[in-house]
Each structure stands twice: as C-alpha cells, then as structure tokens.
Coordinates of C-alpha atoms and ligand atoms in Angstrom, one line a residue:
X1 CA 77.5 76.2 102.1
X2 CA 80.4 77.6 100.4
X3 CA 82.3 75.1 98.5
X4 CA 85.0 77.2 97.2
X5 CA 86.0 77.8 93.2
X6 CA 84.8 75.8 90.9
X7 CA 86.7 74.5 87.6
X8 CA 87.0 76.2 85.1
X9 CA 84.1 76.0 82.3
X10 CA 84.4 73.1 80.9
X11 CA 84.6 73.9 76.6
X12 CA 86.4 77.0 76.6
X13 CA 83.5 79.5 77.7
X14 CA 81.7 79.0 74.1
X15 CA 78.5 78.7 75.3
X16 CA 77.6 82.2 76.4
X17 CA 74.2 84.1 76.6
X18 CA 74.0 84.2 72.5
X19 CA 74.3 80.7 72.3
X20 CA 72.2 79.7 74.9
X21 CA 69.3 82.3 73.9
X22 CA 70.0 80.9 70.1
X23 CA 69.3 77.3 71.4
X24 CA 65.9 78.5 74.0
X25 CA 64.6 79.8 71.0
X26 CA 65.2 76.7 68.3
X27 CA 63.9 74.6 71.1
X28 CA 61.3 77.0 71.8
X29 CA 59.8 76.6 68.0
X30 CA 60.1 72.5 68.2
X31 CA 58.2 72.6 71.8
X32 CA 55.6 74.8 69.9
X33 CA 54.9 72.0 66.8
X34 CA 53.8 69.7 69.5
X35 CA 56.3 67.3 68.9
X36 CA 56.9 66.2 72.6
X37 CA 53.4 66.3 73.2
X38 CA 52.3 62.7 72.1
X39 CA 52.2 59.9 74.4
X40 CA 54.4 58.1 71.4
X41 CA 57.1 60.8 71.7
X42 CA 57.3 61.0 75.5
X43 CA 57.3 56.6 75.8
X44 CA 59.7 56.7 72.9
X45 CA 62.0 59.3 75.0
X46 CA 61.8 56.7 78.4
X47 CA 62.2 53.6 76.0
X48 CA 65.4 55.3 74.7
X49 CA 66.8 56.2 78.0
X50 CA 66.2 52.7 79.5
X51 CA 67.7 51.5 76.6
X52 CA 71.0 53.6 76.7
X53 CA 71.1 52.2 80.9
X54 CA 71.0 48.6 79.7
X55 CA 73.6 49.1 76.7
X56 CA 76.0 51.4 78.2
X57 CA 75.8 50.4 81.9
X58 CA 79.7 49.6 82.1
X59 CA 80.1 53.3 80.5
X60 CA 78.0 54.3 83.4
X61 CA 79.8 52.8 86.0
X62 CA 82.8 53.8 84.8
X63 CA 82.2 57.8 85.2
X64 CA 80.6 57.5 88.5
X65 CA 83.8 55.3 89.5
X66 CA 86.3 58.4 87.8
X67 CA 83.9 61.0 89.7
X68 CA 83.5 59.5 92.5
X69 CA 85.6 56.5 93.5
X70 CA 81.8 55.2 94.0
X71 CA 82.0 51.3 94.8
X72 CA 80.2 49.5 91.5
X73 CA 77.7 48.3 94.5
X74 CA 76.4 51.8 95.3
X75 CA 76.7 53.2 91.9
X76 CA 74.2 50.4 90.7
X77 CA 72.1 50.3 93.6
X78 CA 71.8 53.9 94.2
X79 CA 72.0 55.5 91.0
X80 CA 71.7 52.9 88.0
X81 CA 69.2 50.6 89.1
X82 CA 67.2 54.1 90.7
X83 CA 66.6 55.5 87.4
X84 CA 66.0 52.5 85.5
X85 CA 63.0 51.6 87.6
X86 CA 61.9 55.5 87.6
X87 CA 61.7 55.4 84.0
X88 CA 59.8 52.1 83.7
X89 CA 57.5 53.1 86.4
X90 CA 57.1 56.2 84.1
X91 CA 56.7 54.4 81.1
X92 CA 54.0 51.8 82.8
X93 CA 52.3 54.8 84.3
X94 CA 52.2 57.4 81.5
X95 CA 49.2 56.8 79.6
X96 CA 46.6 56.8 83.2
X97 CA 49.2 60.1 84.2
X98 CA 48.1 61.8 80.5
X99 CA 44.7 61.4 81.1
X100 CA 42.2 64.2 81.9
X101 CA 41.3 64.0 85.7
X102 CA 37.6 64.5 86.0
X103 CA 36.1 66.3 89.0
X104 CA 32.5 66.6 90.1
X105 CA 30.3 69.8 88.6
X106 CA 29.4 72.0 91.2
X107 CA 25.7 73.4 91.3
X108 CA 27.0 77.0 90.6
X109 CA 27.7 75.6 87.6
X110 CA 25.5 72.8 86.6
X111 CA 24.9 71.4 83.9
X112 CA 28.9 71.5 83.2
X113 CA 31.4 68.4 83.2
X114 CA 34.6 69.5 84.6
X115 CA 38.4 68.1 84.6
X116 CA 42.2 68.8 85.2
X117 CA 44.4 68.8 82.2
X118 CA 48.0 68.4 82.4
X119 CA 49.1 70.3 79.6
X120 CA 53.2 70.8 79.4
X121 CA 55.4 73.5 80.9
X122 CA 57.1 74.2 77.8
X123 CA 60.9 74.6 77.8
X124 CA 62.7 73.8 81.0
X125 CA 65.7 73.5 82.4
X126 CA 67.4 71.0 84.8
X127 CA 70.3 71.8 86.9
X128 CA 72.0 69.3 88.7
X129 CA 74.3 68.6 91.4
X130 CA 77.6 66.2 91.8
X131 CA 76.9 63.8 94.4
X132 CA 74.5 61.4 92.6
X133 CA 75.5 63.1 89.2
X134 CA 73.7 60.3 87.3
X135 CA 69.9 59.7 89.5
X136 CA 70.1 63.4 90.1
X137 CA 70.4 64.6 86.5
X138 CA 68.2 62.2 84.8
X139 CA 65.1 61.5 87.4
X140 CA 64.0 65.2 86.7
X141 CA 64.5 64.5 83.1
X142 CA 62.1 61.3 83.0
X143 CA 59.2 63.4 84.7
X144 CA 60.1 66.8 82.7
X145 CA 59.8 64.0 79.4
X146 CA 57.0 62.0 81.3
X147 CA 55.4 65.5 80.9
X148 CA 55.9 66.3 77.6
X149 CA 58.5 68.9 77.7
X150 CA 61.7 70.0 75.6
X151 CA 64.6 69.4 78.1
X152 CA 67.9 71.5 78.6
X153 CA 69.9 69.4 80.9
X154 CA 73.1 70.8 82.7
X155 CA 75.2 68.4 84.7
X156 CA 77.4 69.4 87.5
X157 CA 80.9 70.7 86.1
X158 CA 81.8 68.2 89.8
X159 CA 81.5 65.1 88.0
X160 CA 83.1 66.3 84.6
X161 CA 83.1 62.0 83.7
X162 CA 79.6 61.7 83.7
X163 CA 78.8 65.1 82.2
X164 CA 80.5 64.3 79.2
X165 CA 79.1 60.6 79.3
X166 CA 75.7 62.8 79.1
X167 CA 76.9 64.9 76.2
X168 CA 78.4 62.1 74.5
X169 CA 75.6 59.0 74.7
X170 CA 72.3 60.7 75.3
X171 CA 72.2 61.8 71.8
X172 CA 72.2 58.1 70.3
X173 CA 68.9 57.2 72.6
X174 CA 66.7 60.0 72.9
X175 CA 65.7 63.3 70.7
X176 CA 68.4 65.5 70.5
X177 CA 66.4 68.2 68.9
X178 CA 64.0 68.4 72.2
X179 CA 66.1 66.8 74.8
X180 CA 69.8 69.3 75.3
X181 CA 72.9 68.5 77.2
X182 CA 75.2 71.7 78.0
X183 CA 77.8 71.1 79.7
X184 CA 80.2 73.3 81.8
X185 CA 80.5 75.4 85.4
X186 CA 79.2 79.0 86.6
X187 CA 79.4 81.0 82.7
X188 CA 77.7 78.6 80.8
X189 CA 74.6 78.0 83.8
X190 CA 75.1 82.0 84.5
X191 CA 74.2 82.1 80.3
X192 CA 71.1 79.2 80.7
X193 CA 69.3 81.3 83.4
X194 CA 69.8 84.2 82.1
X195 CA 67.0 82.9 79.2
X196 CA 63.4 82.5 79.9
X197 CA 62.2 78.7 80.8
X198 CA 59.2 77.8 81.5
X199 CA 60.4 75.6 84.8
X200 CA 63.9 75.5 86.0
X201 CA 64.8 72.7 88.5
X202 CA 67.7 73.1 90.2
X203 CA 69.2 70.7 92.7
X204 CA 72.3 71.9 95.0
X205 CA 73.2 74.1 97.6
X206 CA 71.1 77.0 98.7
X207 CA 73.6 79.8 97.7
X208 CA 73.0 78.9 94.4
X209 CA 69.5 78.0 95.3
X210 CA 68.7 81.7 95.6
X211 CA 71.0 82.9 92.2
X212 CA 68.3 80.6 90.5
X213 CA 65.3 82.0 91.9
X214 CA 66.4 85.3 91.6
X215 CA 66.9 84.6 87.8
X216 CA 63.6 83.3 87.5
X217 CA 61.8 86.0 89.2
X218 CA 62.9 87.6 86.5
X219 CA 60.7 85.9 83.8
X220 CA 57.8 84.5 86.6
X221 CA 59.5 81.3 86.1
X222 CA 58.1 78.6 88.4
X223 CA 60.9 76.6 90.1
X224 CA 61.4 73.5 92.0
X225 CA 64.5 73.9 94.6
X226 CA 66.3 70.5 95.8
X227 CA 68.7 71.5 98.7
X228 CA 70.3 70.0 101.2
X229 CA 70.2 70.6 105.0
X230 CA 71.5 69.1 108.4
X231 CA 69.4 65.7 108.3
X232 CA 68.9 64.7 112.0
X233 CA 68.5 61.2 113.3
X234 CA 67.5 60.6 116.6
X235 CA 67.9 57.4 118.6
X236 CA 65.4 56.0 121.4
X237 CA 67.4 53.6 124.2
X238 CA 64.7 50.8 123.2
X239 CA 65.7 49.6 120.2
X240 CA 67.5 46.7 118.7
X241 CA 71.1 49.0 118.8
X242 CA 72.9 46.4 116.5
X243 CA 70.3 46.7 113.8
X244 CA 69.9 50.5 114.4
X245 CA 73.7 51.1 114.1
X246 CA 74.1 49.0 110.8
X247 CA 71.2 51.2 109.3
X248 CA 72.4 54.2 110.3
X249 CA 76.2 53.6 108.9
X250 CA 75.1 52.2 105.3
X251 CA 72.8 55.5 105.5
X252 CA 75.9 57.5 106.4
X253 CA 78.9 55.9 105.0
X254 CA 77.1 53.6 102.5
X255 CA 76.0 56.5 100.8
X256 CA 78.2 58.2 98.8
X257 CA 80.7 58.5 102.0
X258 CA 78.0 60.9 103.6
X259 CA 78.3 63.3 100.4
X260 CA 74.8 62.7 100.3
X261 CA 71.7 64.7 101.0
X262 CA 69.6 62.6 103.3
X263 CA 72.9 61.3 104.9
X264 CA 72.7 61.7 108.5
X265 CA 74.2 64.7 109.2
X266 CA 74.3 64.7 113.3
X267 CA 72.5 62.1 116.0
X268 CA 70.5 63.4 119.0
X269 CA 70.2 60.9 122.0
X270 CA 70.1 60.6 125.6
X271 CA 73.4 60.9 128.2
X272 CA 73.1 57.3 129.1
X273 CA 72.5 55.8 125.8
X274 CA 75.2 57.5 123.3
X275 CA 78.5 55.5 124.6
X276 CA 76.2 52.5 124.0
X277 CA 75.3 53.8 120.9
X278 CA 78.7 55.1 119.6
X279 CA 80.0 51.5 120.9
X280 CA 77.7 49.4 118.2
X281 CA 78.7 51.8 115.3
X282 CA 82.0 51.6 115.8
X283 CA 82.2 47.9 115.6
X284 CA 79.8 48.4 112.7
X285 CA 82.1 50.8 111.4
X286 CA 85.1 47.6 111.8
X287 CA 82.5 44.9 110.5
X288 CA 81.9 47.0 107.7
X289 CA 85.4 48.6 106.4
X290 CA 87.8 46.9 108.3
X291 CA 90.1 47.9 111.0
X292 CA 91.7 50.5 108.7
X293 CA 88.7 51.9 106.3
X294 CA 91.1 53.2 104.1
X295 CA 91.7 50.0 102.6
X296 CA 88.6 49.3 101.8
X297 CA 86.6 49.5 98.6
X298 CA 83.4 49.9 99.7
X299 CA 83.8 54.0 100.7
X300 CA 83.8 56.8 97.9
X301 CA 86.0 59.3 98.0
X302 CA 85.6 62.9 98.8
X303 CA 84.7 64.2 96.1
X304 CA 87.6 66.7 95.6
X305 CA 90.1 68.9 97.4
X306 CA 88.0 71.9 98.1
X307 CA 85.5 69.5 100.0
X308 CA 88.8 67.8 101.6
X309 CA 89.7 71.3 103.2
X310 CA 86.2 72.0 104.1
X311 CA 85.6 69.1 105.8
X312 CA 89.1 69.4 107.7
X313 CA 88.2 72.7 108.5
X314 CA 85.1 71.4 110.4
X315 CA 87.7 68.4 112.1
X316 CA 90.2 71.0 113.0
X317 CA 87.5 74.0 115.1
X318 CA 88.9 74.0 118.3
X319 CA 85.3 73.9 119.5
X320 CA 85.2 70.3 118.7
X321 CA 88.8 69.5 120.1
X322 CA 89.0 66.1 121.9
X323 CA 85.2 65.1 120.6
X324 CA 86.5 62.6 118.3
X325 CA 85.5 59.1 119.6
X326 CA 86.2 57.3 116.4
X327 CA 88.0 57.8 113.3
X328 CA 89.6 61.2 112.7
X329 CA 92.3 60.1 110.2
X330 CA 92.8 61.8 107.1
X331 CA 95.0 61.5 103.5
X332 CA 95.0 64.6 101.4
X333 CA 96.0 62.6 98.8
X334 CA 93.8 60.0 98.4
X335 CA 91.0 62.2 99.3
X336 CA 90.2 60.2 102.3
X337 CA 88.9 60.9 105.6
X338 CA 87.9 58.0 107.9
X339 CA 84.6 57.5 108.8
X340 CA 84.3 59.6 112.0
X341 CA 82.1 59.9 115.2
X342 CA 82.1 62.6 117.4
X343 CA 80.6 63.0 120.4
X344 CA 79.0 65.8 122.4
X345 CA 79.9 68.8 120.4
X346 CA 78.8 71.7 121.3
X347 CA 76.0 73.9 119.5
X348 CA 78.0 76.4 118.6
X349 CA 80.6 74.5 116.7
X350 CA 81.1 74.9 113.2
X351 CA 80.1 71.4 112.5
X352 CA 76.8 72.0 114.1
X353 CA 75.8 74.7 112.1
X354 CA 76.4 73.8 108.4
X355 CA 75.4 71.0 106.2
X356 CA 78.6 68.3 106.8
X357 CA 78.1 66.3 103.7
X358 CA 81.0 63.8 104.3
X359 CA 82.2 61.1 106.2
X360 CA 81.6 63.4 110.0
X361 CA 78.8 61.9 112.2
X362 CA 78.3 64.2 115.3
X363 CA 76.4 62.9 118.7
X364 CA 74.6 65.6 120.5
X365 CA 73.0 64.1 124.0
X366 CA 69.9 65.3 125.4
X367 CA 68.6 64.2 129.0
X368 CA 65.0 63.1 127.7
X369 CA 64.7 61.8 123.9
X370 CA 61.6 63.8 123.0
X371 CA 64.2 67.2 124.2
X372 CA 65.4 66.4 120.4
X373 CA 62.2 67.5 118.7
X374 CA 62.5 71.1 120.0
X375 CA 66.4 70.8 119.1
X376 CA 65.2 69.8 115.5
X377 CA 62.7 72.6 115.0
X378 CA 65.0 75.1 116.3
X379 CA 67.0 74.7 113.2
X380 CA 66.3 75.0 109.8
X381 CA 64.2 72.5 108.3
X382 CA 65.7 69.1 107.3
X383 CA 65.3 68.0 103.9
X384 CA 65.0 64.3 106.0
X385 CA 64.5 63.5 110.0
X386 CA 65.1 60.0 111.0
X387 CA 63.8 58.5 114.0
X388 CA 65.1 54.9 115.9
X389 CA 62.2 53.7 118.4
X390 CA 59.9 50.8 119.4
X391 CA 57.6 54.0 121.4
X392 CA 54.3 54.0 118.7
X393 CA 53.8 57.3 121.0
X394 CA 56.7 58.7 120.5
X395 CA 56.7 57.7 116.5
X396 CA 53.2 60.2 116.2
X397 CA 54.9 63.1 118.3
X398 CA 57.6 62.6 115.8
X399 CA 55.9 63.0 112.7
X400 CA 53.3 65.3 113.8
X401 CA 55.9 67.8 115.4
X402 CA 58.5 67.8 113.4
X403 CA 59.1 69.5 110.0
X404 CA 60.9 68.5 107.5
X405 CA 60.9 67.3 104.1
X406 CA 60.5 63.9 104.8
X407 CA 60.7 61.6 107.7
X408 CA 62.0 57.6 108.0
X409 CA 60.9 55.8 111.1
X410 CA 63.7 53.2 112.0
X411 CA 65.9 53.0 109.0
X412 CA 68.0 55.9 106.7
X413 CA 67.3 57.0 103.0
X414 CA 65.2 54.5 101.8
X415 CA 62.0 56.7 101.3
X416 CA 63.5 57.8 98.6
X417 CA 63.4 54.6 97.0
X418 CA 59.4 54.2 97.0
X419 CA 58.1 56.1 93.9
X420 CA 54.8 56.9 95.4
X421 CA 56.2 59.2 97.9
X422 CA 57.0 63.0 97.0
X423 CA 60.8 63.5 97.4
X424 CA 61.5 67.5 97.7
X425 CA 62.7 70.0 100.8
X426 CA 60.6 72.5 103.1
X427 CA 61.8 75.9 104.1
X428 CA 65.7 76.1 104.2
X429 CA 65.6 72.2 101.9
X430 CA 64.2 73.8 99.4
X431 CA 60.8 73.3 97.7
X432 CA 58.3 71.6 95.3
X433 CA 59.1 67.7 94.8
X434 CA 59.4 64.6 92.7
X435 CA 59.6 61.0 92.0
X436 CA 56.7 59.3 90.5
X437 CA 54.0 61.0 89.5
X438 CA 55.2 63.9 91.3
X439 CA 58.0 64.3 88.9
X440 CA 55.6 64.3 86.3
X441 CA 53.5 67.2 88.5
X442 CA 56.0 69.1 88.7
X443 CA 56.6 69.8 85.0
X444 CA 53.1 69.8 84.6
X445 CA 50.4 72.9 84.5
X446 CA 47.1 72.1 85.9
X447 CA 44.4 73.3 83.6
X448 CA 41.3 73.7 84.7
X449 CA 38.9 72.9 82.2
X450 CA 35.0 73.3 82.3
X451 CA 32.6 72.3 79.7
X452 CA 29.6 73.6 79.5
X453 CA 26.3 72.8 77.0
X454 CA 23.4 75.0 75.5
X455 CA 20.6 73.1 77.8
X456 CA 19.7 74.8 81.1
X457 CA 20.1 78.0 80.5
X458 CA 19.8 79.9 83.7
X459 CA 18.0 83.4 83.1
X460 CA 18.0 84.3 86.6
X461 CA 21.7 85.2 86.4
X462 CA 21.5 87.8 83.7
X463 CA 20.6 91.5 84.3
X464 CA 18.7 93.0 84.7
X465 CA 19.1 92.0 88.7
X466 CA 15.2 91.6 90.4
X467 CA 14.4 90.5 93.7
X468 CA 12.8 87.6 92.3
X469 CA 16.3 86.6 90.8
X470 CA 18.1 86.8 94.0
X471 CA 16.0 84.8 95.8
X472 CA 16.1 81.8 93.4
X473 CA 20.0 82.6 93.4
X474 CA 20.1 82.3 97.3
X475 CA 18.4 79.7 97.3
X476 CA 19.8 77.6 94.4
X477 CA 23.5 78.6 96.4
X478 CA 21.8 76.8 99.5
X479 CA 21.3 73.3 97.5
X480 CA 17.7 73.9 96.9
X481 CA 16.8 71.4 94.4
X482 CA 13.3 73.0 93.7
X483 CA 15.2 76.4 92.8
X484 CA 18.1 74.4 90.7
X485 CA 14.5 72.5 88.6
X486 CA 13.3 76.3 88.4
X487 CA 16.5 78.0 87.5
X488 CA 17.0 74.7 84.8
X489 CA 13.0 75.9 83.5
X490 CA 14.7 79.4 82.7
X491 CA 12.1 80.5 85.4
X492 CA 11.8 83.6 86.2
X493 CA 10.8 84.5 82.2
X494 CA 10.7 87.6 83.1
X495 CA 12.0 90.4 86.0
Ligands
NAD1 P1 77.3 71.5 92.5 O1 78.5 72.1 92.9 O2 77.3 70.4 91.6 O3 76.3 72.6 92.1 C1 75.0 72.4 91.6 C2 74.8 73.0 90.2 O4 74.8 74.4 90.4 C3 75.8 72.7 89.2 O5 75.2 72.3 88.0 C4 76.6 73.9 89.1 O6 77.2 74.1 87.8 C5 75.6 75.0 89.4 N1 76.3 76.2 90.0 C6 77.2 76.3 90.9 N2 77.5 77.6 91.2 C7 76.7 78.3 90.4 C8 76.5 79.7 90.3 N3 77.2 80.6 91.0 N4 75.6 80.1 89.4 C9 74.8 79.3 88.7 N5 75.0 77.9 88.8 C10 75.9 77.5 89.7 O7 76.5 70.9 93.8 P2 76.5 71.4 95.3 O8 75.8 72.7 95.4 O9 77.8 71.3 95.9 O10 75.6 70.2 95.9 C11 75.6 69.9 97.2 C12 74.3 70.5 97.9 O11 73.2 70.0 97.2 C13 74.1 70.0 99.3 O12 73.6 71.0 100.0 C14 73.1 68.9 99.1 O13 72.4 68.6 100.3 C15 72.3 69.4 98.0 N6 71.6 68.3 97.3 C16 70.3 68.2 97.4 C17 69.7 67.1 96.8 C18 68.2 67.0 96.8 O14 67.6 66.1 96.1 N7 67.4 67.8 97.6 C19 70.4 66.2 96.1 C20 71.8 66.3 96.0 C21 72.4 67.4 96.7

C-alpha cells in the first residue's frame, strides 16, 4: 500500500546513523551488565508503565484525540484500557513465564534432566504504526520488557501527539538507560535499522515490511512482521441479521473509522441475502451515527490528507461507478468520509485489490456461501477472516479451510482482546506473533539446556566401535530396558 510522502523528520534530521550506532552500542554495554535481566527489573519496568497509564491517562487521551479525532470511548477501550490489562497480565504472569520449562530426558540421553530456558534477545527494536499509535507501540514493549530486553522504541511520525507524549513521559516511569524513545519519520528509522538488533518488530504496511527484513538480513536479525491485509467477513442468510449488522459496523466504523487492521475490509454473501444485509447496516449505520454521520462524535477521522486522497481515489475508479448503496459523502476539510457500503463491485476494481483501511465496506455476492472460502484463499492471506453463521458445519469448513492469521466466528476484532491467543499475520499479513505470553516468546530465545551427571557412564558409545557395541546401541535405541541396565553397568568393559 502506498501511502504517499511522509512528514518531514520530526527533530531536524539529528538522529542519523552516528547517533543511532552511538546509542545501540551504550545500550548494548547496559543489556550486557544484566541489568534488565532480573525479574525485579522487568516488574519494576511494567509497574512503571501501569503507573504512567493511571497518572497521565487524560495526557493519553488527549494525543490519541489530536492524532486521531479518536472518540475518548474507543481510545480507552481500544487502546488505554488494552495495554493496561496486557501489562498486568504481564506482571501477574512473569515470574511462572521466567521459569525454566522442564521436558522429559530421552533414553539417548539418560540419565540427563533437560529444560527450555528463556534467556533474552538482547537489544531490540520496535517500530510502530499510526492507527492504534498507543496499544501498538507499547504491547510489544511490555513483552520485549516481560523478556528482559533493552528497548528502542520508534513511534509512527503519523501520530506526531503521541510520539512526543512517548518521548516526553516514558522517561519519568520506566528506565531510560534500557528502555529508548526516537522519534521521527523515514531518516531517523532508515538510521535505527541500519544498526544491528537482536529482534526488530515492526508493525505497518508491507512495503516497509520488506525494507525491514531486508535490513535485518543483513545482520541475521530475527523479525516479527505485523501487517495488514484485506480482512474478509462472510455472512450466512441464517443468522440473527440485526445482531450481525451491529457487530460488523462497531468492527468497521467503531474501530478507528476502519483505519484499522482487522477492520472488515470487504463482505462476501449470497445474491438473495446482501440487500437484506446491506438494509440492517444501514439502519445500523443511522442508529449508530445519526442521519448525517458527520455530526457525530463517535467516528475518528481519517487520519490525514494523503489517506483522504487515497481513499477517494478508491470511491472515484470508475470500476465501482454506481456501487455505492450507502454513504459516499466526503469533506476534504474535515477529513471525513461517511461511512460507506458498496455493493457488488467487481474483482477487478481498485478497491478489491488493496487493503482499504477506512471507512469503505464493499459487498461482493456469491450464489452459494461456502463459494467465499475459495474467494478468500485465492487472495493473499488475511491477517483476520470473520465468519456470521448458525451452520456448526459450515463453522469447521471455515476454520479448517481457510488461512489466515486469525479467525472470529460471529462477531469482529475481539480475538484480539483475549491474551491467551497469539495475535500476528500469515503469508502476505506478515509473521511471528504476540499478546500474552506470546509477546514474551517472541523476544525470547529458547535455550535448550541438558544436564547431565558422572553416574551411568555409557562405554558402549566410545570407540573403539565393536559389534558387541552396536548391538547394545540398537537395542538400547529400540527401548530395551535390559540394554539401557547394561549400557548403565558400563557393560561391555571391554571391545
Ligand atoms: P506508518 O506510516 O505509521 O508506518 C509504520 C512505521 O514504518 C512508522 O514507524 C514509520 O516511521 C516507518 N516507516 C515508514 N516508511 C518507512 C521507510 N521507508 N523506511 C523505514 N521505516 C519506514 O503505518 P502504515 O504502514 O501506514 O500502517 C498501516 C498498515 O499497517 C496497514 O497495512 C495495517 O493493516 C498495518 N497494521 C498492522 C497491524 C498488525 O498488528 N498486524 C496493526 C496496525 C496496522
């Protein structure tokens, strides 16, 4: 998706390659004391954050409201709230998360005790995107701390008001010698990724997704990719259509105005159930914003004049010329376009084949519902596929058919909201996830770690190689027992 230029960096261009190698390596020597390596450090870190949410929550609101017109309901619900309860659940979890997972000896290597230790990254940075500037930027940082890493965080230059809130508070709460805000646009990330990190994780657009991998490969850094994608929904004719539609338009409109990336991005149905479909949202649509949404409070804004244009552009293909069935308005001004259904586009238009990312909500009709799955997997994968049904049959086909990053049966974006469920992308929506303790996996190595003792000190593995050997080898490798009592004896003494 190409969003057009971005601002200018945001402090003057300072913050170039020197700096940002100068600031790697200082964070580099901390990371290598073992400073963030304590369960005490890490808690602190979390206490800290959930301490700066519940003192500076009006400061909070405030930016996401500059950024993003975002009603105060949303902001807390969706982004305040969201990482408040990631970072408790952190903080209640840590301690069983630290701990040394045993696993059972195996008889090639018995007598051994064996576990997996989750030993830190190291130095890693966190790119994030604009949309949910504040649950995007900090829920990587409470696993990357969770984990006991030093933290380079670098907000999206699109929400400049919470960026700066970032740079400006996050010092007074948590360890600014470990834990880094940069701010700024293209030169000052361009400078961060040019440096070797033990992990980035970088949530945005795919375009960029590949600059950061390509950066990585660089230095075999590992990364974890959050992208977007065209989120399907598809809609059964038995359902409850009045529940269905108000699900589907808080998913859409209620979050974020559709700048969101598990937003429905387009509906598949049949012929004979879209108008009733399209007729329930938009009285939804009126219930819920009134008969001129413009007026109403309860809808961010786009987020800025490049998205306006690009999601005109998509409004004004001729491909899609008399599709609109509800909405279509627009105020370049304000930034607002009004909530907007279309219906029966056609394949080919442009607002079938890119992410939309706004307020647009295109219907495409199939004769029989399950024609959608093959639709679906015909496409790039879906970082989210929603289906509406009462059909348990058709529920399993679903899920065990169609790919994508995650799936919600009967309702929109709240899977997100359950922090034992991985959140992440597959294919085209990126990959590696988070949330939980999958946030704190994915800033975590897995060490394998086998302990052995002096007792049992199997000769027959030692040259020189006999026949006699082998054969107890074979047959301890087959389970024997008798050969594992031998091989335990030191038996064979000799050849
Ligand atoms: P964005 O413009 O905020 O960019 C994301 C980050 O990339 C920013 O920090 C920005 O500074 C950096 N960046 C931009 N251009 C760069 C370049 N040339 N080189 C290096 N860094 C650069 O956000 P966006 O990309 O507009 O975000 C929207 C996309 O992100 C959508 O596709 C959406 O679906 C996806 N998204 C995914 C998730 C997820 O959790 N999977 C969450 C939110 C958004």
């Amino acid at each position: 998706m190409d969003y057009g230029e971005k601002p200018a960096a945001m402090d003057g261009g300072e913050f170039d390659g020197e700096r940002a190698a100068e600031m790697e390596a200082e964070m580099r020597e901390i990371f290598r004391s073992g400073k963030t390596r304590s369960l005490e450090w890490r808690a602190a870190q979390l206490k800290g954050l959930v301490r700066m949410i519940e003192e500076k929550e009006a400061d909070i609101m405030a930016a996401l409201d500059a950024d993003l017109a975002k009603p105060p309901f949303e902001s807390y619900l969706h982004e305040v709230s969201l990482v408040k309860s990631s970072c408790t659940f952190a903080l209640k979890e840590l301690k069983h998360w630290m701990k040394p997972e045993k696993v059972p000896a195996s008889i090639t290597t018995f007598p051994s005790t064996a576990e997996i230790v989750s030993e830190p990254l190291g130095v890693v940075l966190i790119i994030s995107a604009w949309n949910y500037p504040f649950l995007l930027s900090l829920s990587p940082v409470i696993g990357a701390i969770a984990a006991g890493n030093a933290v380079v965080l670098k907000p999206s230059e699109v929400a400049p008001a919470t960026s700066s809130l970032f740079a400006r508070i996050l010092p007074d709460y948590i360890d600014n010698s470990c834990i880094r805000v940069v701010e700024g646009s293209i030169p000052e990330t361009t400078a961060l990724l040019e440096q070797k990190w033990d992990k980035i994780f970088y949530t945005g657009n795919g375009k960029v997704g590949r600059i950061v991998m390509a950066a990585a490969a660089k230095h075999l850094t590992p990364v974890t990719l959050e992208l977007g994608g065209k989120s399907p929904v598809v809609v059964d004719s038995n359902i409850n259509v009045k529940v269905a539609a108000k699900r589907i338009a808080v998913g859409k409109w209620g979050c974020n105005n559709g700048q969101a990336c598990i937003a429905p991005d387009y509906i598949i149905t049949t012929k004979s159930f879209a108008p009733i479909l399209v007729d329930s949202l938009k009285r939804t649509l009126e219930k819920f914003y009134g008969k001129d949404a413009s007026e109403s409070k309860d809808l961010s804004r786009i987020v800025n004049a490049n998205h306006f244009k690009r999601l005109t552009s998509l409004l004004d293909d001729e491909k899609v010329s008399g599709k609109i069935v509800h909405g279509g308005q627009r105020d370049e001004k304000r930034l607002y376009i009004a909530p907007t259904l279309l219906l029966d586009v056609p394949h080919d238009s442009l607002i079938m084949k890119e992410e939309i990312f706004g307020p647009l909500l295109p219907i495409i009709t199939v004769d029989k519902v399950e024609d959608s799955f093959d639709l679906i997997n015909s496409k790039t994968k879906p970082l989210a596929a929603y289906l509406f049904t009462k059909d348990k049959k058709l529920e399993e086909k679903f899920v065990n058919t169609v790919s994508a990053g995650g799936m919600l049966i009967n309702d929109i974006a709240l899977h997100l909201a359950n922090h034992y469920l991985p959140f992440g992308g597959v294919g085209e929506s990126g990959f590696g996830s988070y949330h939980g303790k999958f946030s704190f996996d994915a800033f975590s190595h897995k060490k394998a770690v086998l302990s052995r003792g002096f007792f049992g000190e199997a000769r027959a593995r030692y040259p020189p190689y006999t026949p006699r050997k082998q054969k107890l080898v074979r047959q301890l490798l087959n389970g024997s027992i008798i050969a594992m009592f031998f091989a335990l004896l030191g038996w064979p003494r000799s050849g």
